């Protein structure tokens, strides 16, 4: 391993208490259907104080579904906040107390109609650390079996098959800009001949 990388990981593992902030006061500014806006007054390491406003999010999952022919299932869906149709992998938020794999299976069936006989957890990503505590668990799915799509009311999307090369070209052209999907592409590239591995496990499909 590169010595600079080893040094960085060592610092992360041992903690960086000289950078930590302490919460002095906290208030919930606004509560929505599943998001909360919070404002904290914090103490800085240099002894000063600052205000932090951020969004509390329940967490989510993203799924990378692998087809038998080597392509991946992706979606095209209009996203109101950015006023455009986005290319992305299936994803959805965690329900209270919901297991990550259970959420991934539920969202994959709802959005694409497929369940999978094998699943692998690839880790977590934080997509908006400047203003939200949202975390997204990354799951890979293979040996897909079609069960029937069950979109939520008001949820409209198109499902397509695409190769890794297709998706990378979409990134190069500026068509694919979704953060969670870009993180998945990093995994996909490194699984494709660079030695990264996934802990695949079988599940029962009924």
PDB file of C-alpha atoms in Angstrom:
ATOM      1  CA  UNK A   1       0.000   0.000   0.000  1.00  0.00           C
ATOM      2  CA  UNK A   2       1.161   3.524  -0.760  1.00  0.00           C
ATOM      3  CA  UNK A   3       2.761   5.029   2.427  1.00  0.00           C
ATOM      4  CA  UNK A   4       0.640   8.181   2.084  1.00  0.00           C
ATOM      5  CA  UNK A   5      -2.538   6.091   1.981  1.00  0.00           C
ATOM      6  CA  UNK A   6      -1.367   4.039   4.990  1.00  0.00           C
ATOM      7  CA  UNK A   7      -0.720   7.240   6.934  1.00  0.00           C
ATOM      8  CA  UNK A   8      -4.149   8.626   6.059  1.00  0.00           C
ATOM      9  CA  UNK A   9      -5.931   5.422   7.105  1.00  0.00           C
ATOM     10  CA  UNK A  10      -3.944   5.290  10.341  1.00  0.00           C
ATOM     11  CA  UNK A  11      -5.046   8.814  11.253  1.00  0.00           C
ATOM     12  CA  UNK A  12      -8.680   7.952  10.503  1.00  0.00           C
ATOM     13  CA  UNK A  13      -8.507   4.753  12.559  1.00  0.00           C
ATOM     14  CA  UNK A  14      -7.016   6.455  15.636  1.00  0.00           C
ATOM     15  CA  UNK A  15      -9.382   9.409  15.438  1.00  0.00           C
ATOM     16  CA  UNK A  16      -8.767  13.109  15.028  1.00  0.00           C
ATOM     17  CA  UNK A  17      -9.940  14.598  18.309  1.00  0.00           C
ATOM     18  CA  UNK A  18      -8.212  17.876  17.472  1.00  0.00           C
ATOM     19  CA  UNK A  19     -10.781  18.355  14.661  1.00  0.00           C
ATOM     20  CA  UNK A  20     -13.948  17.301  16.510  1.00  0.00           C
ATOM     21  CA  UNK A  21     -16.754  19.705  17.364  1.00  0.00           C
ATOM     22  CA  UNK A  22     -18.924  19.457  20.495  1.00  0.00           C
ATOM     23  CA  UNK A  23     -22.677  20.083  20.438  1.00  0.00           C
ATOM     24  CA  UNK A  24     -23.613  22.813  22.922  1.00  0.00           C
ATOM     25  CA  UNK A  25     -27.250  23.227  21.948  1.00  0.00           C
ATOM     26  CA  UNK A  26     -29.560  21.517  19.454  1.00  0.00           C
ATOM     27  CA  UNK A  27     -33.014  22.269  18.082  1.00  0.00           C
ATOM     28  CA  UNK A  28     -35.276  20.797  15.407  1.00  0.00           C
ATOM     29  CA  UNK A  29     -36.224  23.652  13.092  1.00  0.00           C
ATOM     30  CA  UNK A  30     -38.642  21.797  10.811  1.00  0.00           C
ATOM     31  CA  UNK A  31     -40.107  18.295  10.538  1.00  0.00           C
ATOM     32  CA  UNK A  32     -41.447  16.886   7.263  1.00  0.00           C
ATOM     33  CA  UNK A  33     -42.801  13.530   6.163  1.00  0.00           C
ATOM     34  CA  UNK A  34     -39.423  11.834   6.604  1.00  0.00           C
ATOM     35  CA  UNK A  35     -36.839  14.642   6.788  1.00  0.00           C
ATOM     36  CA  UNK A  36     -35.942  16.924   9.683  1.00  0.00           C
ATOM     37  CA  UNK A  37     -33.969  20.177   9.625  1.00  0.00           C
ATOM     38  CA  UNK A  38     -31.765  20.612  12.673  1.00  0.00           C
ATOM     39  CA  UNK A  39     -29.742  23.583  13.950  1.00  0.00           C
ATOM     40  CA  UNK A  40     -26.873  22.998  16.373  1.00  0.00           C
ATOM     41  CA  UNK A  41     -24.668  25.409  18.244  1.00  0.00           C
ATOM     42  CA  UNK A  42     -21.230  23.805  18.415  1.00  0.00           C
ATOM     43  CA  UNK A  43     -17.947  24.379  20.126  1.00  0.00           C
ATOM     44  CA  UNK A  44     -14.941  24.381  17.803  1.00  0.00           C
ATOM     45  CA  UNK A  45     -11.512  22.895  18.617  1.00  0.00           C
ATOM     46  CA  UNK A  46     -10.031  26.408  18.784  1.00  0.00           C
ATOM     47  CA  UNK A  47     -12.478  27.420  21.526  1.00  0.00           C
ATOM     48  CA  UNK A  48     -14.832  29.452  19.335  1.00  0.00           C
ATOM     49  CA  UNK A  49     -18.476  28.674  18.568  1.00  0.00           C
ATOM     50  CA  UNK A  50     -20.382  28.193  15.305  1.00  0.00           C
ATOM     51  CA  UNK A  51     -23.847  27.317  14.018  1.00  0.00           C
ATOM     52  CA  UNK A  52     -24.543  24.172  11.982  1.00  0.00           C
ATOM     53  CA  UNK A  53     -27.761  23.620  10.022  1.00  0.00           C
ATOM     54  CA  UNK A  54     -28.299  20.208   8.471  1.00  0.00           C
ATOM     55  CA  UNK A  55     -30.880  17.655   7.402  1.00  0.00           C
ATOM     56  CA  UNK A  56     -31.568  14.499   9.395  1.00  0.00           C
ATOM     57  CA  UNK A  57     -32.273  11.591   7.025  1.00  0.00           C
ATOM     58  CA  UNK A  58     -33.338   8.011   7.929  1.00  0.00           C
ATOM     59  CA  UNK A  59     -30.802   6.462   5.555  1.00  0.00           C
ATOM     60  CA  UNK A  60     -31.255   4.641   2.269  1.00  0.00           C
ATOM     61  CA  UNK A  61     -30.017   1.836   0.049  1.00  0.00           C
ATOM     62  CA  UNK A  62     -28.913   1.641  -3.571  1.00  0.00           C
ATOM     63  CA  UNK A  63     -28.909  -1.604  -5.538  1.00  0.00           C
ATOM     64  CA  UNK A  64     -26.667  -2.656  -8.437  1.00  0.00           C
ATOM     65  CA  UNK A  65     -28.657  -5.421 -10.207  1.00  0.00           C
ATOM     66  CA  UNK A  66     -26.556  -7.631 -12.506  1.00  0.00           C
ATOM     67  CA  UNK A  67     -28.305  -9.313 -15.455  1.00  0.00           C
ATOM     68  CA  UNK A  68     -27.283 -12.722 -16.801  1.00  0.00           C
ATOM     69  CA  UNK A  69     -25.872 -11.160 -19.996  1.00  0.00           C
ATOM     70  CA  UNK A  70     -23.460  -8.934 -18.024  1.00  0.00           C
ATOM     71  CA  UNK A  71     -25.516  -5.750 -18.265  1.00  0.00           C
ATOM     72  CA  UNK A  72     -26.893  -3.857 -15.270  1.00  0.00           C
ATOM     73  CA  UNK A  73     -30.416  -2.646 -14.596  1.00  0.00           C
ATOM     74  CA  UNK A  74     -30.634   1.135 -14.389  1.00  0.00           C
ATOM     75  CA  UNK A  75     -33.514   3.560 -14.174  1.00  0.00           C
ATOM     76  CA  UNK A  76     -34.459   6.836 -15.779  1.00  0.00           C
ATOM     77  CA  UNK A  77     -36.543   8.951 -13.442  1.00  0.00           C
ATOM     78  CA  UNK A  78     -37.515  12.622 -13.217  1.00  0.00           C
ATOM     79  CA  UNK A  79     -36.190  14.260 -10.050  1.00  0.00           C
ATOM     80  CA  UNK A  80     -38.043  17.426  -9.090  1.00  0.00           C
ATOM     81  CA  UNK A  81     -35.263  18.994  -6.991  1.00  0.00           C
ATOM     82  CA  UNK A  82     -32.898  19.179  -9.989  1.00  0.00           C
ATOM     83  CA  UNK A  83     -35.678  19.484 -12.617  1.00  0.00           C
ATOM     84  CA  UNK A  84     -34.341  16.787 -14.920  1.00  0.00           C
ATOM     85  CA  UNK A  85     -34.520  13.100 -15.755  1.00  0.00           C
ATOM     86  CA  UNK A  86     -31.692  11.250 -14.014  1.00  0.00           C
ATOM     87  CA  UNK A  87     -29.933   7.976 -14.792  1.00  0.00           C
ATOM     88  CA  UNK A  88     -29.529   6.001 -11.579  1.00  0.00           C
ATOM     89  CA  UNK A  89     -29.556   2.603  -9.948  1.00  0.00           C
ATOM     90  CA  UNK A  90     -32.655   1.494  -8.006  1.00  0.00           C
ATOM     91  CA  UNK A  91     -32.712   3.014  -4.541  1.00  0.00           C
ATOM     92  CA  UNK A  92     -34.970   3.934  -1.657  1.00  0.00           C
ATOM     93  CA  UNK A  93     -35.060   5.064   1.954  1.00  0.00           C
ATOM     94  CA  UNK A  94     -35.017   2.798   4.977  1.00  0.00           C
ATOM     95  CA  UNK A  95     -38.221   2.429   6.947  1.00  0.00           C
ATOM     96  CA  UNK A  96     -37.882   2.769  10.761  1.00  0.00           C
ATOM     97  CA  UNK A  97     -36.068  -0.286  12.121  1.00  0.00           C
ATOM     98  CA  UNK A  98     -35.765  -1.874   8.669  1.00  0.00           C
ATOM     99  CA  UNK A  99     -32.806  -4.124   7.860  1.00  0.00           C
ATOM    100  CA  UNK A 100     -30.675  -2.928   4.939  1.00  0.00           C
ATOM    101  CA  UNK A 101     -31.007  -6.126   2.903  1.00  0.00           C
ATOM    102  CA  UNK A 102     -34.752  -6.227   3.473  1.00  0.00           C
ATOM    103  CA  UNK A 103     -35.007  -2.649   2.229  1.00  0.00           C
ATOM    104  CA  UNK A 104     -32.838  -3.422  -0.803  1.00  0.00           C
ATOM    105  CA  UNK A 105     -34.999  -6.407  -1.775  1.00  0.00           C
ATOM    106  CA  UNK A 106     -38.202  -4.414  -1.261  1.00  0.00           C
ATOM    107  CA  UNK A 107     -37.009  -1.483  -3.354  1.00  0.00           C
ATOM    108  CA  UNK A 108     -35.650  -3.684  -6.157  1.00  0.00           C
ATOM    109  CA  UNK A 109     -38.972  -5.508  -6.497  1.00  0.00           C
ATOM    110  CA  UNK A 110     -41.045  -2.329  -6.259  1.00  0.00           C
ATOM    111  CA  UNK A 111     -39.039  -0.390  -8.839  1.00  0.00           C
ATOM    112  CA  UNK A 112     -37.887  -3.066 -11.302  1.00  0.00           C
ATOM    113  CA  UNK A 113     -40.059  -6.104 -10.579  1.00  0.00           C
ATOM    114  CA  UNK A 114     -36.989  -8.260  -9.843  1.00  0.00           C
ATOM    115  CA  UNK A 115     -35.852 -10.065  -6.727  1.00  0.00           C
ATOM    116  CA  UNK A 116     -32.416 -11.705  -6.545  1.00  0.00           C
ATOM    117  CA  UNK A 117     -31.089 -15.028  -5.271  1.00  0.00           C
ATOM    118  CA  UNK A 118     -27.659 -13.640  -4.350  1.00  0.00           C
ATOM    119  CA  UNK A 119     -26.792 -10.397  -2.591  1.00  0.00           C
ATOM    120  CA  UNK A 120     -23.569  -8.689  -1.510  1.00  0.00           C
ATOM    121  CA  UNK A 121     -23.029  -5.666   0.716  1.00  0.00           C
ATOM    122  CA  UNK A 122     -20.375  -3.322  -0.671  1.00  0.00           C
ATOM    123  CA  UNK A 123     -20.282  -0.672   2.060  1.00  0.00           C
ATOM    124  CA  UNK A 124     -21.749   2.752   2.704  1.00  0.00           C
ATOM    125  CA  UNK A 125     -21.515   6.168   1.082  1.00  0.00           C
ATOM    126  CA  UNK A 126     -22.300   9.651   2.429  1.00  0.00           C
ATOM    127  CA  UNK A 127     -23.557  11.726  -0.463  1.00  0.00           C
ATOM    128  CA  UNK A 128     -24.072  15.193   1.031  1.00  0.00           C
ATOM    129  CA  UNK A 129     -21.862  15.557   4.125  1.00  0.00           C
ATOM    130  CA  UNK A 130     -21.976  19.347   4.088  1.00  0.00           C
ATOM    131  CA  UNK A 131     -25.682  19.536   4.928  1.00  0.00           C
ATOM    132  CA  UNK A 132     -27.079  16.082   5.745  1.00  0.00           C
ATOM    133  CA  UNK A 133     -26.317  12.953   7.788  1.00  0.00           C
ATOM    134  CA  UNK A 134     -27.774  10.752   5.029  1.00  0.00           C
ATOM    135  CA  UNK A 135     -25.979   7.467   4.459  1.00  0.00           C
ATOM    136  CA  UNK A 136     -26.661   5.058   1.590  1.00  0.00           C
ATOM    137  CA  UNK A 137     -25.817   1.360   1.829  1.00  0.00           C
ATOM    138  CA  UNK A 138     -24.554  -0.144  -1.441  1.00  0.00           C
ATOM    139  CA  UNK A 139     -25.888  -3.591  -2.369  1.00  0.00           C
ATOM    140  CA  UNK A 140     -25.127  -5.761  -5.387  1.00  0.00           C
ATOM    141  CA  UNK A 141     -27.705  -8.284  -6.617  1.00  0.00           C
ATOM    142  CA  UNK A 142     -27.411 -11.141  -9.119  1.00  0.00           C
ATOM    143  CA  UNK A 143     -29.329 -14.226 -10.298  1.00  0.00           C
ATOM    144  CA  UNK A 144     -32.394 -12.045 -10.781  1.00  0.00           C
ATOM    145  CA  UNK A 145     -35.900 -13.440 -11.021  1.00  0.00           C
ATOM    146  CA  UNK A 146     -38.887 -11.392 -12.155  1.00  0.00           C
ATOM    147  CA  UNK A 147     -41.751 -11.048  -9.669  1.00  0.00           C
ATOM    148  CA  UNK A 148     -43.677  -8.079 -11.042  1.00  0.00           C
ATOM    149  CA  UNK A 149     -43.177  -4.346 -10.621  1.00  0.00           C
ATOM    150  CA  UNK A 150     -45.051  -2.532  -7.811  1.00  0.00           C
ATOM    151  CA  UNK A 151     -44.380   1.177  -8.134  1.00  0.00           C
ATOM    152  CA  UNK A 152     -45.648   3.501  -5.433  1.00  0.00           C
ATOM    153  CA  UNK A 153     -48.413   5.936  -6.338  1.00  0.00           C
ATOM    154  CA  UNK A 154     -46.906   8.867  -8.220  1.00  0.00           C
ATOM    155  CA  UNK A 155     -43.662   6.993  -8.943  1.00  0.00           C
ATOM    156  CA  UNK A 156     -42.913   6.950 -12.679  1.00  0.00           C
ATOM    157  CA  UNK A 157     -39.711   5.494 -14.103  1.00  0.00           C
ATOM    158  CA  UNK A 158     -38.262   3.490 -16.995  1.00  0.00           C
ATOM    159  CA  UNK A 159     -35.977   0.482 -16.453  1.00  0.00           C
ATOM    160  CA  UNK A 160     -33.166  -0.295 -18.914  1.00  0.00           C
ATOM    161  CA  UNK A 161     -30.211  -2.644 -19.292  1.00  0.00           C
ATOM    162  CA  UNK A 162     -26.781  -1.030 -19.693  1.00  0.00           C
ATOM    163  CA  UNK A 163     -23.157  -2.172 -19.736  1.00  0.00           C
ATOM    164  CA  UNK A 164     -20.454  -0.674 -17.549  1.00  0.00           C
ATOM    165  CA  UNK A 165     -19.023   0.958 -20.680  1.00  0.00           C
ATOM    166  CA  UNK A 166     -22.439   2.488 -21.484  1.00  0.00           C
ATOM    167  CA  UNK A 167     -22.675   4.006 -18.025  1.00  0.00           C
ATOM    168  CA  UNK A 168     -19.119   5.337 -18.038  1.00  0.00           C
ATOM    169  CA  UNK A 169     -19.791   7.014 -21.381  1.00  0.00           C
ATOM    170  CA  UNK A 170     -22.910   8.602 -19.866  1.00  0.00           C
ATOM    171  CA  UNK A 171     -20.672   9.971 -17.102  1.00  0.00           C
ATOM    172  CA  UNK A 172     -18.179  11.328 -19.647  1.00  0.00           C
ATOM    173  CA  UNK A 173     -20.993  13.024 -21.558  1.00  0.00           C
ATOM    174  CA  UNK A 174     -22.371  14.604 -18.380  1.00  0.00           C
ATOM    175  CA  UNK A 175     -25.629  12.633 -18.604  1.00  0.00           C
ATOM    176  CA  UNK A 176     -25.038  10.558 -15.452  1.00  0.00           C
ATOM    177  CA  UNK A 177     -24.388  12.783 -12.441  1.00  0.00           C
ATOM    178  CA  UNK A 178     -26.171  10.987  -9.593  1.00  0.00           C
ATOM    179  CA  UNK A 179     -23.767  10.620  -6.639  1.00  0.00           C
ATOM    180  CA  UNK A 180     -24.890   7.206  -5.408  1.00  0.00           C
ATOM    181  CA  UNK A 181     -24.682   5.750  -8.919  1.00  0.00           C
ATOM    182  CA  UNK A 182     -21.203   7.230  -9.405  1.00  0.00           C
ATOM    183  CA  UNK A 183     -20.096   5.526  -6.170  1.00  0.00           C
ATOM    184  CA  UNK A 184     -21.469   2.233  -7.470  1.00  0.00           C
ATOM    185  CA  UNK A 185     -19.531   2.691 -10.705  1.00  0.00           C
ATOM    186  CA  UNK A 186     -16.314   2.931  -8.681  1.00  0.00           C
ATOM    187  CA  UNK A 187     -17.060  -0.494  -7.243  1.00  0.00           C
ATOM    188  CA  UNK A 188     -18.029  -1.887 -10.633  1.00  0.00           C
ATOM    189  CA  UNK A 189     -14.790  -0.720 -12.233  1.00  0.00           C
ATOM    190  CA  UNK A 190     -12.670  -2.260  -9.501  1.00  0.00           C
ATOM    191  CA  UNK A 191     -14.569  -5.542  -9.551  1.00  0.00           C
ATOM    192  CA  UNK A 192     -13.862  -5.702 -13.268  1.00  0.00           C
ATOM    193  CA  UNK A 193     -10.291  -6.997 -13.087  1.00  0.00           C
ATOM    194  CA  UNK A 194      -8.769  -4.909 -10.264  1.00  0.00           C
ATOM    195  CA  UNK A 195      -9.068  -7.378  -7.421  1.00  0.00           C
ATOM    196  CA  UNK A 196     -11.943  -6.020  -5.336  1.00  0.00           C
ATOM    197  CA  UNK A 197     -14.284  -8.774  -4.124  1.00  0.00           C
ATOM    198  CA  UNK A 198     -17.799  -8.944  -2.723  1.00  0.00           C
ATOM    199  CA  UNK A 199     -19.159 -11.180   0.080  1.00  0.00           C
ATOM    200  CA  UNK A 200     -21.964 -12.840  -1.905  1.00  0.00           C
ATOM    201  CA  UNK A 201     -24.622 -14.727   0.037  1.00  0.00           C
ATOM    202  CA  UNK A 202     -27.698 -16.634  -1.085  1.00  0.00           C
ATOM    203  CA  UNK A 203     -31.198 -15.733   0.008  1.00  0.00           C
ATOM    204  CA  UNK A 204     -34.492 -17.570  -0.337  1.00  0.00           C
ATOM    205  CA  UNK A 205     -36.758 -16.273  -3.077  1.00  0.00           C
ATOM    206  CA  UNK A 206     -40.416 -17.258  -2.937  1.00  0.00           C
TER     207      UNK A 206
END
